[in-house]
Amino acid sequence: MRLLVDTNIFIYREGHAEMPESLQHLEKKLRENGVEILVHPESLKEVQADSDEARKKIRLSKIGAYPLLEGPHYAVGTDSGFDSRIGPPKNENDRVDNAILYSIYREAFDYLITNDQEVIKKALKLGISDRVLDKADALELFRKLYPEQKKPPVPPSLEEVPISSIDINEPILQTLRAVSYTHLRAHETS
């Protein structure tokens, strides 16, 4: 599954402020389940346009850790179905929002997470609001898609320990190695 984070979510995640607990849970759920988190090239351009050089340098160092979404590229007037539903961009921020929405409209990724209410309103006009989520809706969705897996209870006579703490010279492991070796040899000769 491929997920795009909008610039406002990226800045929220990677900024200097404490990350909200809901975003922490969402991030953990995504990573545990191998969801690919992408950034749109227009988000990179937004960060590059920051006039605060120190902040820009920090954000660029962090955004570089994410893969960039490749295509489709949006240009006003190239897709009349898309343009007629949301109208022309009013400013640069609007153009960036449209480019990001165009990517999900064209199914370049599965979900967009944003806190931008204008993006969410435009997604509704495009009929893709089920795939454009704020962080609370995203957490709820991914909790449903990837429910917590409870570990079965460990019998009282067993102790769960990290594999690195096991002594490879334990007699039972030597027995298992001998049995495995004999079994492997038997298959090689047949």
PDB file of C-alpha atoms in Angstrom:
ATOM      1  CA  MET A   1       0.000   0.000   0.000  1.00  0.00           C
ATOM      2  CA  ARG A   2       1.221   3.480  -0.880  1.00  0.00           C
ATOM      3  CA  LEU A   3       0.391   6.510   1.224  1.00  0.00           C
ATOM      4  CA  LEU A   4       1.151  10.142   0.483  1.00  0.00           C
ATOM      5  CA  VAL A   5       1.598  12.656   3.290  1.00  0.00           C
ATOM      6  CA  ASP A   6       0.719  16.255   2.501  1.00  0.00           C
ATOM      7  CA  THR A   7       3.225  18.991   3.304  1.00  0.00           C
ATOM      8  CA  ASN A   8       1.309  20.026   6.418  1.00  0.00           C
ATOM      9  CA  ILE A   9       1.471  16.484   7.817  1.00  0.00           C
ATOM     10  CA  PHE A  10       5.150  16.136   6.917  1.00  0.00           C
ATOM     11  CA  ILE A  11       5.948  19.418   8.698  1.00  0.00           C
ATOM     12  CA  TYR A  12       3.852  18.301  11.659  1.00  0.00           C
ATOM     13  CA  ARG A  13       5.676  14.948  11.808  1.00  0.00           C
ATOM     14  CA  GLU A  14       9.170  16.261  11.231  1.00  0.00           C
ATOM     15  CA  GLY A  15       9.014  19.678  12.917  1.00  0.00           C
ATOM     16  CA  HIS A  16      10.507  20.798  16.213  1.00  0.00           C
ATOM     17  CA  ALA A  17       7.256  20.403  18.150  1.00  0.00           C
ATOM     18  CA  GLU A  18       6.173  17.321  20.040  1.00  0.00           C
ATOM     19  CA  MET A  19       4.327  14.866  17.785  1.00  0.00           C
ATOM     20  CA  PRO A  20       0.678  14.370  18.787  1.00  0.00           C
ATOM     21  CA  GLU A  21      -0.116  10.948  20.182  1.00  0.00           C
ATOM     22  CA  SER A  22      -2.611  10.215  17.393  1.00  0.00           C
ATOM     23  CA  LEU A  23       0.101  10.809  14.781  1.00  0.00           C
ATOM     24  CA  GLN A  24       2.520   8.607  16.746  1.00  0.00           C
ATOM     25  CA  HIS A  25      -0.007   5.755  16.732  1.00  0.00           C
ATOM     26  CA  LEU A  26      -0.700   6.230  13.037  1.00  0.00           C
ATOM     27  CA  GLU A  27       3.013   6.248  12.169  1.00  0.00           C
ATOM     28  CA  LYS A  28       3.598   3.088  14.212  1.00  0.00           C
ATOM     29  CA  LYS A  29       0.635   1.302  12.584  1.00  0.00           C
ATOM     30  CA  LEU A  30       1.866   2.209   9.087  1.00  0.00           C
ATOM     31  CA  ARG A  31       5.439   1.066   9.723  1.00  0.00           C
ATOM     32  CA  GLU A  32       4.365  -2.180  11.418  1.00  0.00           C
ATOM     33  CA  ASN A  33       2.344  -3.064   8.344  1.00  0.00           C
ATOM     34  CA  GLY A  34       4.847  -2.094   5.657  1.00  0.00           C
ATOM     35  CA  VAL A  35       2.880   0.856   4.258  1.00  0.00           C
ATOM     36  CA  GLU A  36       5.088   2.917   1.942  1.00  0.00           C
ATOM     37  CA  ILE A  37       5.033   6.595   2.910  1.00  0.00           C
ATOM     38  CA  LEU A  38       5.690   8.980   0.025  1.00  0.00           C
ATOM     39  CA  VAL A  39       6.070  12.713  -0.444  1.00  0.00           C
ATOM     40  CA  HIS A  40       4.815  14.553  -3.524  1.00  0.00           C
ATOM     41  CA  PRO A  41       7.443  16.461  -5.576  1.00  0.00           C
ATOM     42  CA  GLU A  42       5.329  19.606  -5.119  1.00  0.00           C
ATOM     43  CA  SER A  43       5.702  19.232  -1.345  1.00  0.00           C
ATOM     44  CA  LEU A  44       9.458  19.181  -1.849  1.00  0.00           C
ATOM     45  CA  LYS A  45       9.184  22.386  -3.891  1.00  0.00           C
ATOM     46  CA  GLU A  46       7.127  23.988  -1.116  1.00  0.00           C
ATOM     47  CA  VAL A  47       9.846  23.187   1.401  1.00  0.00           C
ATOM     48  CA  GLN A  48      12.535  24.469  -0.991  1.00  0.00           C
ATOM     49  CA  ALA A  49      10.658  27.780  -1.309  1.00  0.00           C
ATOM     50  CA  ASP A  50      10.774  28.456   2.443  1.00  0.00           C
ATOM     51  CA  SER A  51      12.393  31.853   3.055  1.00  0.00           C
ATOM     52  CA  ASP A  52      13.689  30.808   6.504  1.00  0.00           C
ATOM     53  CA  GLU A  53      17.019  29.250   5.488  1.00  0.00           C
ATOM     54  CA  ALA A  54      17.668  27.431   8.771  1.00  0.00           C
ATOM     55  CA  ARG A  55      14.186  25.883   8.859  1.00  0.00           C
ATOM     56  CA  LYS A  56      14.384  25.028   5.151  1.00  0.00           C
ATOM     57  CA  LYS A  57      17.713  23.238   5.634  1.00  0.00           C
ATOM     58  CA  ILE A  58      16.284  21.161   8.487  1.00  0.00           C
ATOM     59  CA  ARG A  59      13.107  20.251   6.595  1.00  0.00           C
ATOM     60  CA  LEU A  60      15.001  19.380   3.412  1.00  0.00           C
ATOM     61  CA  SER A  61      17.243  17.041   5.407  1.00  0.00           C
ATOM     62  CA  LYS A  62      14.153  15.272   6.726  1.00  0.00           C
ATOM     63  CA  ILE A  63      12.082  15.202   3.537  1.00  0.00           C
ATOM     64  CA  GLY A  64      15.055  13.596   1.773  1.00  0.00           C
ATOM     65  CA  ALA A  65      14.456  10.431   3.811  1.00  0.00           C
ATOM     66  CA  TYR A  66      11.167   9.808   1.990  1.00  0.00           C
ATOM     67  CA  PRO A  67      10.726   8.481  -1.525  1.00  0.00           C
ATOM     68  CA  LEU A  68       9.168  10.964  -3.926  1.00  0.00           C
ATOM     69  CA  LEU A  69       6.025  10.073  -5.832  1.00  0.00           C
ATOM     70  CA  GLU A  70       6.678   9.727  -9.545  1.00  0.00           C
ATOM     71  CA  GLY A  71       3.971  11.079 -11.897  1.00  0.00           C
ATOM     72  CA  PRO A  72       1.380  11.752 -12.997  1.00  0.00           C
ATOM     73  CA  HIS A  73       2.249  15.414 -13.363  1.00  0.00           C
ATOM     74  CA  TYR A  74      -0.529  17.966 -13.311  1.00  0.00           C
ATOM     75  CA  ALA A  75      -0.761  21.035 -15.498  1.00  0.00           C
ATOM     76  CA  VAL A  76      -3.829  23.263 -15.496  1.00  0.00           C
ATOM     77  CA  GLY A  77      -6.007  22.555 -18.521  1.00  0.00           C
ATOM     78  CA  THR A  78      -4.607  19.113 -19.337  1.00  0.00           C
ATOM     79  CA  ASP A  79      -7.488  17.133 -17.804  1.00  0.00           C
ATOM     80  CA  SER A  80     -10.857  18.800 -18.386  1.00  0.00           C
ATOM     81  CA  GLY A  81     -12.727  16.309 -16.177  1.00  0.00           C
ATOM     82  CA  PHE A  82     -10.490  17.114 -13.234  1.00  0.00           C
ATOM     83  CA  ASP A  83     -10.329  20.878 -13.882  1.00  0.00           C
ATOM     84  CA  SER A  84     -14.082  21.290 -14.350  1.00  0.00           C
ATOM     85  CA  ARG A  85     -14.791  19.681 -10.978  1.00  0.00           C
ATOM     86  CA  ILE A  86     -12.458  21.798  -8.842  1.00  0.00           C
ATOM     87  CA  GLY A  87     -11.838  24.900 -10.945  1.00  0.00           C
ATOM     88  CA  PRO A  88      -8.571  26.656 -11.737  1.00  0.00           C
ATOM     89  CA  PRO A  89      -6.064  27.328  -8.959  1.00  0.00           C
ATOM     90  CA  LYS A  90      -6.351  30.780  -7.351  1.00  0.00           C
ATOM     91  CA  ASN A  91      -2.724  30.930  -6.166  1.00  0.00           C
ATOM     92  CA  GLU A  92       0.466  28.865  -5.865  1.00  0.00           C
ATOM     93  CA  ASN A  93      -0.745  26.981  -2.794  1.00  0.00           C
ATOM     94  CA  ASP A  94      -3.936  26.073  -4.664  1.00  0.00           C
ATOM     95  CA  ARG A  95      -1.876  24.827  -7.634  1.00  0.00           C
ATOM     96  CA  VAL A  96       0.180  22.582  -5.324  1.00  0.00           C
ATOM     97  CA  ASP A  97      -2.993  21.220  -3.709  1.00  0.00           C
ATOM     98  CA  ASN A  98      -4.435  20.484  -7.166  1.00  0.00           C
ATOM     99  CA  ALA A  99      -1.256  18.695  -8.251  1.00  0.00           C
ATOM    100  CA  ILE A 100      -1.362  16.494  -5.158  1.00  0.00           C
ATOM    101  CA  LEU A 101      -5.069  15.775  -5.629  1.00  0.00           C
ATOM    102  CA  TYR A 102      -4.511  15.017  -9.298  1.00  0.00           C
ATOM    103  CA  SER A 103      -2.071  12.263  -8.319  1.00  0.00           C
ATOM    104  CA  ILE A 104      -4.618  10.500  -6.149  1.00  0.00           C
ATOM    105  CA  TYR A 105      -7.365  11.201  -8.698  1.00  0.00           C
ATOM    106  CA  ARG A 106      -5.212   9.326 -11.229  1.00  0.00           C
ATOM    107  CA  GLU A 107      -4.567   6.556  -8.655  1.00  0.00           C
ATOM    108  CA  ALA A 108      -0.821   7.034  -8.268  1.00  0.00           C
ATOM    109  CA  PHE A 109      -1.159   6.031  -4.593  1.00  0.00           C
ATOM    110  CA  ASP A 110      -3.820   4.672  -2.247  1.00  0.00           C
ATOM    111  CA  TYR A 111      -4.414   7.362   0.386  1.00  0.00           C
ATOM    112  CA  LEU A 112      -3.522  10.970   1.101  1.00  0.00           C
ATOM    113  CA  ILE A 113      -3.242  12.207   4.666  1.00  0.00           C
ATOM    114  CA  THR A 114      -3.716  15.939   5.077  1.00  0.00           C
ATOM    115  CA  ASN A 115      -4.970  18.475   7.593  1.00  0.00           C
ATOM    116  CA  ASP A 116      -5.811  20.933   4.815  1.00  0.00           C
ATOM    117  CA  GLN A 117      -9.597  21.398   4.860  1.00  0.00           C
ATOM    118  CA  GLU A 118      -9.578  22.916   1.349  1.00  0.00           C
ATOM    119  CA  VAL A 119      -7.929  19.752  -0.010  1.00  0.00           C
ATOM    120  CA  ILE A 120     -10.521  17.646   1.794  1.00  0.00           C
ATOM    121  CA  LYS A 121     -13.364  19.753   0.279  1.00  0.00           C
ATOM    122  CA  LYS A 122     -11.889  19.411  -3.220  1.00  0.00           C
ATOM    123  CA  ALA A 123     -11.570  15.636  -2.741  1.00  0.00           C
ATOM    124  CA  LEU A 124     -15.290  15.520  -2.047  1.00  0.00           C
ATOM    125  CA  LYS A 125     -15.973  17.346  -5.349  1.00  0.00           C
ATOM    126  CA  LEU A 126     -13.724  14.851  -7.150  1.00  0.00           C
ATOM    127  CA  GLY A 127     -15.439  11.825  -5.602  1.00  0.00           C
ATOM    128  CA  ILE A 128     -12.251  10.650  -3.872  1.00  0.00           C
ATOM    129  CA  SER A 129     -12.965  11.781  -0.312  1.00  0.00           C
ATOM    130  CA  ASP A 130     -12.765   8.169   0.900  1.00  0.00           C
ATOM    131  CA  ARG A 131      -9.052   8.248   0.010  1.00  0.00           C
ATOM    132  CA  VAL A 132      -8.208  11.738   1.325  1.00  0.00           C
ATOM    133  CA  LEU A 133      -8.084  11.604   5.102  1.00  0.00           C
ATOM    134  CA  ASP A 134      -7.179  13.787   8.036  1.00  0.00           C
ATOM    135  CA  LYS A 135      -4.918  12.160  10.602  1.00  0.00           C
ATOM    136  CA  ALA A 136      -7.798  11.054  12.885  1.00  0.00           C
ATOM    137  CA  ASP A 137      -9.682   9.390  10.009  1.00  0.00           C
ATOM    138  CA  ALA A 138      -6.452   7.804   8.782  1.00  0.00           C
ATOM    139  CA  LEU A 139      -5.739   6.312  12.209  1.00  0.00           C
ATOM    140  CA  GLU A 140      -9.273   4.920  12.397  1.00  0.00           C
ATOM    141  CA  LEU A 141      -9.010   3.432   8.889  1.00  0.00           C
ATOM    142  CA  PHE A 142      -5.632   1.804   9.473  1.00  0.00           C
ATOM    143  CA  ARG A 143      -6.740   0.405  12.828  1.00  0.00           C
ATOM    144  CA  LYS A 144      -9.572  -1.324  10.948  1.00  0.00           C
ATOM    145  CA  LEU A 145      -7.347  -2.464   8.066  1.00  0.00           C
ATOM    146  CA  TYR A 146      -4.617  -3.723  10.399  1.00  0.00           C
ATOM    147  CA  PRO A 147      -6.177  -4.802  13.711  1.00  0.00           C
ATOM    148  CA  GLU A 148      -3.885  -5.516  16.632  1.00  0.00           C
ATOM    149  CA  GLN A 149      -2.664  -9.095  16.633  1.00  0.00           C
ATOM    150  CA  LYS A 150      -2.713 -10.519  20.115  1.00  0.00           C
ATOM    151  CA  LYS A 151       0.017 -12.997  20.872  1.00  0.00           C
ATOM    152  CA  PRO A 152      -1.204 -16.378  22.049  1.00  0.00           C
ATOM    153  CA  PRO A 153      -0.479 -16.950  25.723  1.00  0.00           C
ATOM    154  CA  VAL A 154       2.862 -18.540  26.488  1.00  0.00           C
ATOM    155  CA  PRO A 155       2.563 -21.787  28.484  1.00  0.00           C
ATOM    156  CA  PRO A 156       3.850 -21.296  32.047  1.00  0.00           C
ATOM    157  CA  SER A 157       6.654 -23.809  31.530  1.00  0.00           C
ATOM    158  CA  LEU A 158       8.096 -21.754  28.639  1.00  0.00           C
ATOM    159  CA  GLU A 159       9.898 -18.463  28.763  1.00  0.00           C
ATOM    160  CA  GLU A 160       9.940 -16.063  25.812  1.00  0.00           C
ATOM    161  CA  VAL A 161      13.458 -14.646  25.335  1.00  0.00           C
ATOM    162  CA  PRO A 162      15.273 -12.902  22.488  1.00  0.00           C
ATOM    163  CA  ILE A 163      17.006 -15.346  20.172  1.00  0.00           C
ATOM    164  CA  SER A 164      20.295 -13.523  20.746  1.00  0.00           C
ATOM    165  CA  SER A 165      20.269 -14.661  24.390  1.00  0.00           C
ATOM    166  CA  ILE A 166      20.185 -18.368  23.506  1.00  0.00           C
ATOM    167  CA  ASP A 167      23.426 -20.319  23.975  1.00  0.00           C
ATOM    168  CA  ILE A 168      24.023 -22.166  20.676  1.00  0.00           C
ATOM    169  CA  ASN A 169      25.989 -24.835  22.570  1.00  0.00           C
ATOM    170  CA  GLU A 170      22.933 -25.998  24.562  1.00  0.00           C
ATOM    171  CA  PRO A 171      22.621 -29.806  24.314  1.00  0.00           C
ATOM    172  CA  ILE A 172      19.093 -29.669  22.876  1.00  0.00           C
ATOM    173  CA  LEU A 173      20.320 -27.508  19.997  1.00  0.00           C
ATOM    174  CA  GLN A 174      23.112 -30.003  19.253  1.00  0.00           C
ATOM    175  CA  THR A 175      20.472 -32.753  19.071  1.00  0.00           C
ATOM    176  CA  LEU A 176      18.323 -30.652  16.740  1.00  0.00           C
ATOM    177  CA  ARG A 177      21.342 -29.919  14.541  1.00  0.00           C
ATOM    178  CA  ALA A 178      22.144 -33.623  14.302  1.00  0.00           C
ATOM    179  CA  VAL A 179      18.557 -34.505  13.409  1.00  0.00           C
ATOM    180  CA  SER A 180      18.377 -31.680  10.844  1.00  0.00           C
ATOM    181  CA  TYR A 181      21.688 -32.712   9.305  1.00  0.00           C
ATOM    182  CA  THR A 182      20.577 -36.365   9.053  1.00  0.00           C
ATOM    183  CA  HIS A 183      17.256 -35.299   7.511  1.00  0.00           C
ATOM    184  CA  LEU A 184      19.005 -33.017   5.010  1.00  0.00           C
ATOM    185  CA  ARG A 185      21.486 -35.746   3.995  1.00  0.00           C
ATOM    186  CA  ALA A 186      18.618 -38.228   3.513  1.00  0.00           C
ATOM    187  CA  HIS A 187      16.925 -35.825   1.042  1.00  0.00           C
ATOM    188  CA  GLU A 188      20.164 -35.172  -0.839  1.00  0.00           C
ATOM    189  CA  THR A 189      20.738 -38.892  -1.501  1.00  0.00           C
ATOM    190  CA  SER A 190      17.174 -39.624  -2.612  1.00  0.00           C
TER     191      SER A 190
END
